[in-house]
Amino acid sequence: MAFTVEMITFDTADARALAAWWAAQLGGTVRDDHDGWYVMVVPPEGGPWLGFQKVTHPTPGKNRVHIDLRPQDPAGAIERLVSNGATFVAEHEAGPVAWTVLADPDGNQFCVGRG
């Protein structure tokens, strides 16, 4: 049996705010706001939706699952994400692969490929 990744869900204290931030970064659309308890973002180019679930106590520490983004202009994308509220975490290289780790306004880390 094969599976399709339908959605990646984040726990957050403010589902609407974090969904709006990710929608703006991805050029996506906010959909299905269930009274601010569960909000979904649909990316413009397809792929899995992002879900944002309001919880009383989001899990502390580094998230165990993260999103990897691959923009056409990595340097420009990183600059835009940081100017829009992302936080720089680290840069890494492993042979021909390089990436920058950022965190969204809730502290969820994600990667931007640089090569």
mmCIF file of N, CA and C in Angstrom:
data_model
loop_
_atom_site.group_PDB
_atom_site.id
_atom_site.type_symbol
_atom_site.label_atom_id
_atom_site.label_comp_id
_atom_site.label_asym_id
_atom_site.label_seq_id
_atom_site.Cartn_x
_atom_site.Cartn_y
_atom_site.Cartn_z
ATOM 1 N N MET A 1 0.850 -1.179 0.000
ATOM 2 C CA MET A 1 0.000 0.000 0.000
ATOM 3 C C MET A 1 0.893 1.239 0.000
ATOM 4 N N ALA A 2 0.670 2.144 -0.922
ATOM 5 C CA ALA A 2 1.433 3.390 -0.996
ATOM 6 C C ALA A 2 0.647 4.506 -0.322
ATOM 7 N N PHE A 3 1.383 5.454 0.236
ATOM 8 C CA PHE A 3 0.769 6.621 0.874
ATOM 9 C C PHE A 3 1.180 7.883 0.137
ATOM 10 N N THR A 4 0.348 8.894 0.221
ATOM 11 C CA THR A 4 0.654 10.223 -0.294
ATOM 12 C C THR A 4 0.708 11.157 0.897
ATOM 13 N N VAL A 5 1.748 11.984 0.973
ATOM 14 C CA VAL A 5 1.820 12.972 2.048
ATOM 15 C C VAL A 5 0.793 14.056 1.732
ATOM 16 N N GLU A 6 -0.216 14.152 2.569
ATOM 17 C CA GLU A 6 -1.310 15.087 2.349
ATOM 18 C C GLU A 6 -1.092 16.415 3.072
ATOM 19 N N MET A 7 -0.569 16.334 4.311
ATOM 20 C CA MET A 7 -0.410 17.545 5.098
ATOM 21 C C MET A 7 0.693 17.347 6.128
ATOM 22 N N ILE A 8 1.390 18.432 6.434
ATOM 23 C CA ILE A 8 2.364 18.484 7.523
ATOM 24 C C ILE A 8 1.778 19.443 8.540
ATOM 25 N N THR A 9 1.638 18.998 9.794
ATOM 26 C CA THR A 9 0.928 19.778 10.808
ATOM 27 C C THR A 9 1.872 20.264 11.903
ATOM 28 N N PHE A 10 1.697 21.521 12.274
ATOM 29 C CA PHE A 10 2.477 22.163 13.330
ATOM 30 C C PHE A 10 1.567 22.428 14.526
ATOM 31 N N ASP A 11 2.054 22.153 15.729
ATOM 32 C CA ASP A 11 1.379 22.603 16.941
ATOM 33 C C ASP A 11 1.828 24.033 17.209
ATOM 34 N N THR A 12 0.909 24.883 17.627
ATOM 35 C CA THR A 12 1.216 26.286 17.846
ATOM 36 C C THR A 12 0.235 26.908 18.831
ATOM 37 N N ALA A 13 0.645 27.981 19.456
ATOM 38 C CA ALA A 13 -0.250 28.711 20.358
ATOM 39 C C ALA A 13 -1.206 29.613 19.588
ATOM 40 N N ASP A 14 -0.849 29.995 18.335
ATOM 41 C CA ASP A 14 -1.676 30.897 17.532
ATOM 42 C C ASP A 14 -1.716 30.383 16.090
ATOM 43 N N ALA A 15 -2.678 29.503 15.818
ATOM 44 C CA ALA A 15 -2.764 28.853 14.509
ATOM 45 C C ALA A 15 -2.975 29.853 13.375
ATOM 46 N N ARG A 16 -3.800 30.847 13.586
ATOM 47 C CA ARG A 16 -4.064 31.827 12.522
ATOM 48 C C ARG A 16 -2.815 32.617 12.159
ATOM 49 N N ALA A 17 -2.094 33.086 13.162
ATOM 50 C CA ALA A 17 -0.904 33.905 12.895
ATOM 51 C C ALA A 17 0.178 33.104 12.189
ATOM 52 N N LEU A 18 0.440 31.881 12.651
ATOM 53 C CA LEU A 18 1.494 31.094 12.031
ATOM 54 C C LEU A 18 1.090 30.641 10.625
ATOM 55 N N ALA A 19 -0.177 30.308 10.422
ATOM 56 C CA ALA A 19 -0.657 29.952 9.079
ATOM 57 C C ALA A 19 -0.513 31.135 8.131
ATOM 58 N N ALA A 20 -0.856 32.325 8.590
ATOM 59 C CA ALA A 20 -0.726 33.520 7.747
ATOM 60 C C ALA A 20 0.732 33.763 7.381
ATOM 61 N N TRP A 21 1.641 33.557 8.338
ATOM 62 C CA TRP A 21 3.067 33.767 8.061
ATOM 63 C C TRP A 21 3.546 32.795 6.984
ATOM 64 N N TRP A 22 3.229 31.502 7.149
ATOM 65 C CA TRP A 22 3.670 30.508 6.165
ATOM 66 C C TRP A 22 3.003 30.737 4.811
ATOM 67 N N ALA A 23 1.742 31.112 4.784
ATOM 68 C CA ALA A 23 1.062 31.391 3.512
ATOM 69 C C ALA A 23 1.765 32.524 2.776
ATOM 70 N N ALA A 24 2.147 33.570 3.507
ATOM 71 C CA ALA A 24 2.849 34.691 2.888
ATOM 72 C C ALA A 24 4.216 34.275 2.355
ATOM 73 N N GLN A 25 4.918 33.420 3.065
ATOM 74 C CA GLN A 25 6.252 33.005 2.631
ATOM 75 C C GLN A 25 6.187 32.099 1.405
ATOM 76 N N LEU A 26 5.186 31.231 1.350
ATOM 77 C CA LEU A 26 5.076 30.265 0.251
ATOM 78 C C LEU A 26 4.220 30.762 -0.908
ATOM 79 N N GLY A 27 3.553 31.908 -0.723
ATOM 80 C CA GLY A 27 2.617 32.366 -1.748
ATOM 81 C C GLY A 27 1.370 31.492 -1.763
ATOM 82 N N GLY A 28 1.074 30.879 -0.630
ATOM 83 C CA GLY A 28 -0.054 29.960 -0.523
ATOM 84 C C GLY A 28 -1.329 30.661 -0.088
ATOM 85 N N THR A 29 -2.359 29.863 0.081
ATOM 86 C CA THR A 29 -3.675 30.365 0.459
ATOM 87 C C THR A 29 -4.096 29.742 1.786
ATOM 88 N N VAL A 30 -4.581 30.582 2.710
ATOM 89 C CA VAL A 30 -5.120 30.082 3.973
ATOM 90 C C VAL A 30 -6.516 29.539 3.694
ATOM 91 N N ARG A 31 -6.770 28.298 4.163
ATOM 92 C CA ARG A 31 -8.058 27.652 3.937
ATOM 93 C C ARG A 31 -8.568 27.037 5.227
ATOM 94 N N ASP A 32 -9.843 26.861 5.295
ATOM 95 C CA ASP A 32 -10.473 26.065 6.354
ATOM 96 C C ASP A 32 -10.044 26.471 7.757
ATOM 97 N N ASP A 33 -10.299 27.715 8.095
ATOM 98 C CA ASP A 33 -10.027 28.194 9.452
ATOM 99 C C ASP A 33 -11.162 27.723 10.355
ATOM 100 N N HIS A 34 -10.882 26.790 11.226
ATOM 101 C CA HIS A 34 -11.889 26.233 12.131
ATOM 102 C C HIS A 34 -11.830 26.970 13.472
ATOM 103 N N ASP A 35 -12.344 28.214 13.472
ATOM 104 C CA ASP A 35 -12.371 29.064 14.662
ATOM 105 C C ASP A 35 -10.994 29.256 15.278
ATOM 106 N N GLY A 36 -9.959 29.252 14.462
ATOM 107 C CA GLY A 36 -8.604 29.475 14.946
ATOM 108 C C GLY A 36 -7.977 28.265 15.617
ATOM 109 N N TRP A 37 -8.697 27.149 15.676
ATOM 110 C CA TRP A 37 -8.152 25.941 16.311
ATOM 111 C C TRP A 37 -7.369 25.098 15.322
ATOM 112 N N TYR A 38 -7.760 25.121 14.068
ATOM 113 C CA TYR A 38 -7.029 24.383 13.044
ATOM 114 C C TYR A 38 -7.144 25.156 11.748
ATOM 115 N N VAL A 39 -6.007 25.556 11.205
ATOM 116 C CA VAL A 39 -5.971 26.375 9.997
ATOM 117 C C VAL A 39 -5.035 25.698 9.002
ATOM 118 N N MET A 40 -5.436 25.667 7.728
ATOM 119 C CA MET A 40 -4.627 25.009 6.712
ATOM 120 C C MET A 40 -4.135 26.000 5.666
ATOM 121 N N VAL A 41 -2.956 25.708 5.123
ATOM 122 C CA VAL A 41 -2.370 26.508 4.047
ATOM 123 C C VAL A 41 -2.150 25.600 2.845
ATOM 124 N N VAL A 42 -2.637 26.034 1.698
ATOM 125 C CA VAL A 42 -2.471 25.302 0.449
ATOM 126 C C VAL A 42 -1.363 25.992 -0.354
ATOM 127 N N PRO A 43 -0.264 25.278 -0.673
ATOM 128 C CA PRO A 43 0.796 25.885 -1.468
ATOM 129 C C PRO A 43 0.337 26.089 -2.916
ATOM 130 N N PRO A 44 0.876 27.106 -3.605
ATOM 131 C CA PRO A 44 0.408 27.420 -4.956
ATOM 132 C C PRO A 44 0.795 26.374 -6.001
ATOM 133 N N GLU A 45 1.856 25.643 -5.780
ATOM 134 C CA GLU A 45 2.349 24.704 -6.784
ATOM 135 C C GLU A 45 1.989 23.266 -6.467
ATOM 136 N N GLY A 46 1.029 23.044 -5.604
ATOM 137 C CA GLY A 46 0.697 21.685 -5.206
ATOM 138 C C GLY A 46 1.584 21.233 -4.071
ATOM 139 N N GLY A 47 1.631 19.950 -3.853
ATOM 140 C CA GLY A 47 2.410 19.421 -2.744
ATOM 141 C C GLY A 47 1.572 19.365 -1.491
ATOM 142 N N PRO A 48 2.169 18.895 -0.398
ATOM 143 C CA PRO A 48 1.375 18.756 0.827
ATOM 144 C C PRO A 48 0.911 20.094 1.381
ATOM 145 N N TRP A 49 -0.276 20.083 1.973
ATOM 146 C CA TRP A 49 -0.781 21.257 2.671
ATOM 147 C C TRP A 49 -0.047 21.365 4.001
ATOM 148 N N LEU A 50 -0.058 22.557 4.571
ATOM 149 C CA LEU A 50 0.470 22.758 5.916
ATOM 150 C C LEU A 50 -0.715 22.997 6.842
ATOM 151 N N GLY A 51 -0.720 22.304 7.978
ATOM 152 C CA GLY A 51 -1.773 22.474 8.958
ATOM 153 C C GLY A 51 -1.203 23.111 10.220
ATOM 154 N N PHE A 52 -1.988 23.960 10.868
ATOM 155 C CA PHE A 52 -1.560 24.646 12.091
ATOM 156 C C PHE A 52 -2.635 24.428 13.134
ATOM 157 N N GLN A 53 -2.257 23.708 14.169
ATOM 158 C CA GLN A 53 -3.197 23.273 15.199
ATOM 159 C C GLN A 53 -2.905 23.995 16.507
ATOM 160 N N LYS A 54 -3.917 24.711 17.007
ATOM 161 C CA LYS A 54 -3.750 25.433 18.266
ATOM 162 C C LYS A 54 -3.716 24.442 19.424
ATOM 163 N N VAL A 55 -2.663 24.538 20.234
ATOM 164 C CA VAL A 55 -2.536 23.695 21.415
ATOM 165 C C VAL A 55 -2.167 24.572 22.605
ATOM 166 N N THR A 56 -2.499 24.114 23.780
ATOM 167 C CA THR A 56 -2.213 24.882 24.988
ATOM 168 C C THR A 56 -0.721 24.963 25.263
ATOM 169 N N HIS A 57 -0.010 23.864 25.055
ATOM 170 C CA HIS A 57 1.422 23.809 25.346
ATOM 171 C C HIS A 57 2.178 23.200 24.169
ATOM 172 N N PRO A 58 2.632 24.025 23.207
ATOM 173 C CA PRO A 58 3.417 23.472 22.106
ATOM 174 C C PRO A 58 4.666 22.755 22.639
ATOM 175 N N THR A 59 5.067 21.702 21.944
ATOM 176 C CA THR A 59 6.233 20.929 22.362
ATOM 177 C C THR A 59 7.466 21.823 22.400
ATOM 178 N N PRO A 60 8.174 21.842 23.525
ATOM 179 C CA PRO A 60 9.382 22.680 23.619
ATOM 180 C C PRO A 60 10.566 22.026 22.896
ATOM 181 N N GLY A 61 11.572 22.825 22.602
ATOM 182 C CA GLY A 61 12.797 22.289 22.001
ATOM 183 C C GLY A 61 12.713 22.193 20.485
ATOM 184 N N LYS A 62 13.733 21.603 19.898
ATOM 185 C CA LYS A 62 13.837 21.477 18.446
ATOM 186 C C LYS A 62 12.771 20.526 17.919
ATOM 187 N N ASN A 63 12.119 20.948 16.833
ATOM 188 C CA ASN A 63 11.124 20.083 16.219
ATOM 189 C C ASN A 63 11.794 18.865 15.576
ATOM 190 N N ARG A 64 11.109 17.735 15.607
ATOM 191 C CA ARG A 64 11.667 16.492 15.081
ATOM 192 C C ARG A 64 11.401 16.312 13.597
ATOM 193 N N VAL A 65 10.455 17.028 13.040
ATOM 194 C CA VAL A 65 10.152 17.000 11.616
ATOM 195 C C VAL A 65 10.272 18.423 11.111
ATOM 196 N N HIS A 66 10.830 18.592 9.924
ATOM 197 C CA HIS A 66 10.934 19.951 9.395
ATOM 198 C C HIS A 66 10.702 19.952 7.891
ATOM 199 N N ILE A 67 10.501 21.134 7.354
ATOM 200 C CA ILE A 67 10.271 21.337 5.928
ATOM 201 C C ILE A 67 11.592 21.744 5.278
ATOM 202 N N ASP A 68 11.871 21.198 4.102
ATOM 203 C CA ASP A 68 13.010 21.627 3.288
ATOM 204 C C ASP A 68 12.465 22.381 2.086
ATOM 205 N N LEU A 69 12.941 23.606 1.900
ATOM 206 C CA LEU A 69 12.536 24.440 0.763
ATOM 207 C C LEU A 69 13.682 24.504 -0.237
ATOM 208 N N ARG A 70 13.369 24.555 -1.527
ATOM 209 C CA ARG A 70 14.392 24.693 -2.558
ATOM 210 C C ARG A 70 13.984 25.834 -3.492
ATOM 211 N N PRO A 71 14.425 27.053 -3.200
ATOM 212 C CA PRO A 71 14.090 28.193 -4.053
ATOM 213 C C PRO A 71 15.047 28.307 -5.237
ATOM 214 N N GLN A 72 14.629 29.040 -6.253
ATOM 215 C CA GLN A 72 15.504 29.288 -7.404
ATOM 216 C C GLN A 72 16.660 30.196 -7.022
ATOM 217 N N ASP A 73 16.415 31.145 -6.125
ATOM 218 C CA ASP A 73 17.440 32.085 -5.670
ATOM 219 C C ASP A 73 17.595 31.934 -4.155
ATOM 220 N N PRO A 74 18.441 30.999 -3.708
ATOM 221 C CA PRO A 74 18.551 30.743 -2.269
ATOM 222 C C PRO A 74 18.920 31.973 -1.449
ATOM 223 N N ALA A 75 19.917 32.737 -1.881
ATOM 224 C CA ALA A 75 20.345 33.912 -1.107
ATOM 225 C C ALA A 75 19.209 34.922 -0.978
ATOM 226 N N GLY A 76 18.503 35.173 -2.067
ATOM 227 C CA GLY A 76 17.380 36.109 -2.030
ATOM 228 C C GLY A 76 16.244 35.597 -1.169
ATOM 229 N N ALA A 77 15.986 34.296 -1.246
ATOM 230 C CA ALA A 77 14.911 33.707 -0.447
ATOM 231 C C ALA A 77 15.235 33.783 1.042
ATOM 232 N N ILE A 78 16.474 33.478 1.397
ATOM 233 C CA ILE A 78 16.883 33.543 2.810
ATOM 234 C C ILE A 78 16.761 34.970 3.323
ATOM 235 N N GLU A 79 17.215 35.923 2.532
ATOM 236 C CA GLU A 79 17.112 37.338 2.923
ATOM 237 C C GLU A 79 15.652 37.740 3.130
ATOM 238 N N ARG A 80 14.771 37.329 2.221
ATOM 239 C CA ARG A 80 13.347 37.672 2.328
ATOM 240 C C ARG A 80 12.722 37.008 3.552
ATOM 241 N N LEU A 81 13.021 35.728 3.776
ATOM 242 C CA LEU A 81 12.455 35.028 4.928
ATOM 243 C C LEU A 81 12.873 35.686 6.246
ATOM 244 N N VAL A 82 14.140 36.052 6.354
ATOM 245 C CA VAL A 82 14.629 36.698 7.579
ATOM 246 C C VAL A 82 13.992 38.072 7.747
ATOM 247 N N SER A 83 13.866 38.824 6.649
ATOM 248 C CA SER A 83 13.250 40.155 6.765
ATOM 249 C C SER A 83 11.766 40.057 7.108
ATOM 250 N N ASN A 84 11.149 38.892 6.832
ATOM 251 C CA ASN A 84 9.738 38.681 7.159
ATOM 252 C C ASN A 84 9.517 38.019 8.509
ATOM 253 N N GLY A 85 10.590 37.820 9.297
ATOM 254 C CA GLY A 85 10.410 37.318 10.651
ATOM 255 C C GLY A 85 11.050 35.979 10.956
ATOM 256 N N ALA A 86 11.651 35.326 9.965
ATOM 257 C CA ALA A 86 12.370 34.082 10.254
ATOM 258 C C ALA A 86 13.663 34.429 10.986
ATOM 259 N N THR A 87 14.198 33.468 11.720
ATOM 260 C CA THR A 87 15.430 33.652 12.472
ATOM 261 C C THR A 87 16.504 32.729 11.899
ATOM 262 N N PHE A 88 17.703 33.277 11.684
ATOM 263 C CA PHE A 88 18.827 32.464 11.224
ATOM 264 C C PHE A 88 19.259 31.533 12.351
ATOM 265 N N VAL A 89 19.483 30.243 12.017
ATOM 266 C CA VAL A 89 19.934 29.264 13.002
ATOM 267 C C VAL A 89 21.350 28.791 12.681
ATOM 268 N N ALA A 90 21.584 28.335 11.433
ATOM 269 C CA ALA A 90 22.901 27.776 11.103
ATOM 270 C C ALA A 90 23.022 27.568 9.602
ATOM 271 N N GLU A 91 24.254 27.366 9.156
ATOM 272 C CA GLU A 91 24.527 26.963 7.783
ATOM 273 C C GLU A 91 25.290 25.655 7.828
ATOM 274 N N HIS A 92 25.001 24.772 6.857
ATOM 275 C CA HIS A 92 25.636 23.457 6.816
ATOM 276 C C HIS A 92 26.042 23.117 5.392
ATOM 277 N N GLU A 93 27.066 22.284 5.266
ATOM 278 C CA GLU A 93 27.479 21.719 3.990
ATOM 279 C C GLU A 93 27.831 20.266 4.204
ATOM 280 N N ALA A 94 27.482 19.442 3.230
ATOM 281 C CA ALA A 94 27.859 18.035 3.239
ATOM 282 C C ALA A 94 28.176 17.660 1.797
ATOM 283 N N GLY A 95 29.454 17.729 1.446
ATOM 284 C CA GLY A 95 29.852 17.475 0.063
ATOM 285 C C GLY A 95 29.253 18.533 -0.841
ATOM 286 N N PRO A 96 28.532 18.121 -1.895
ATOM 287 C CA PRO A 96 27.961 19.105 -2.835
ATOM 288 C C PRO A 96 26.648 19.731 -2.354
ATOM 289 N N VAL A 97 26.157 19.301 -1.207
ATOM 290 C CA VAL A 97 24.865 19.794 -0.703
ATOM 291 C C VAL A 97 25.105 20.831 0.388
ATOM 292 N N ALA A 98 24.403 21.960 0.283
ATOM 293 C CA ALA A 98 24.516 23.018 1.291
ATOM 294 C C ALA A 98 23.111 23.527 1.611
ATOM 295 N N TRP A 99 22.908 23.918 2.883
ATOM 296 C CA TRP A 99 21.603 24.428 3.280
ATOM 297 C C TRP A 99 21.746 25.377 4.454
ATOM 298 N N THR A 100 20.755 26.240 4.585
ATOM 299 C CA THR A 100 20.661 27.176 5.701
ATOM 300 C C THR A 100 19.464 26.776 6.548
ATOM 301 N N VAL A 101 19.663 26.733 7.854
ATOM 302 C CA VAL A 101 18.575 26.420 8.779
ATOM 303 C C VAL A 101 18.033 27.739 9.317
ATOM 304 N N LEU A 102 16.729 27.908 9.205
ATOM 305 C CA LEU A 102 16.029 29.079 9.742
ATOM 306 C C LEU A 102 14.944 28.573 10.685
ATOM 307 N N ALA A 103 14.351 29.487 11.449
ATOM 308 C CA ALA A 103 13.211 29.159 12.301
ATOM 309 C C ALA A 103 12.085 30.144 12.005
ATOM 310 N N ASP A 104 10.853 29.638 11.968
ATOM 311 C CA ASP A 104 9.703 30.512 11.746
ATOM 312 C C ASP A 104 9.417 31.292 13.036
ATOM 313 N N PRO A 105 8.435 32.202 13.034
ATOM 314 C CA PRO A 105 8.174 33.008 14.233
ATOM 315 C C PRO A 105 7.839 32.211 15.490
ATOM 316 N N ASP A 106 7.416 30.952 15.352
ATOM 317 C CA ASP A 106 7.145 30.108 16.515
ATOM 318 C C ASP A 106 8.364 29.302 16.945
ATOM 319 N N GLY A 107 9.464 29.409 16.194
ATOM 320 C CA GLY A 107 10.670 28.676 16.529
ATOM 321 C C GLY A 107 10.816 27.336 15.824
ATOM 322 N N ASN A 108 9.865 26.980 14.940
ATOM 323 C CA ASN A 108 9.963 25.734 14.170
ATOM 324 C C ASN A 108 11.058 25.875 13.125
ATOM 325 N N GLN A 109 12.041 24.990 13.170
ATOM 326 C CA GLN A 109 13.148 25.076 12.229
ATOM 327 C C GLN A 109 12.770 24.481 10.882
ATOM 328 N N PHE A 110 13.339 25.075 9.816
ATOM 329 C CA PHE A 110 13.171 24.576 8.458
ATOM 330 C C PHE A 110 14.442 24.893 7.685
ATOM 331 N N CYS A 111 14.625 24.209 6.561
ATOM 332 C CA CYS A 111 15.883 24.352 5.805
ATOM 333 C C CYS A 111 15.611 24.971 4.445
ATOM 334 N N VAL A 112 16.579 25.755 3.976
ATOM 335 C CA VAL A 112 16.554 26.326 2.645
ATOM 336 C C VAL A 112 17.798 25.803 1.931
ATOM 337 N N GLY A 113 17.596 25.000 0.860
ATOM 338 C CA GLY A 113 18.694 24.443 0.102
ATOM 339 C C GLY A 113 19.470 25.527 -0.620
ATOM 340 N N ARG A 114 20.811 25.394 -0.617
ATOM 341 C CA ARG A 114 21.679 26.373 -1.275
ATOM 342 C C ARG A 114 22.544 25.742 -2.362
ATOM 343 N N GLY A 115 22.239 24.533 -2.768
ATOM 344 C CA GLY A 115 23.082 23.931 -3.804
ATOM 345 C C GLY A 115 22.763 22.493 -4.001
#
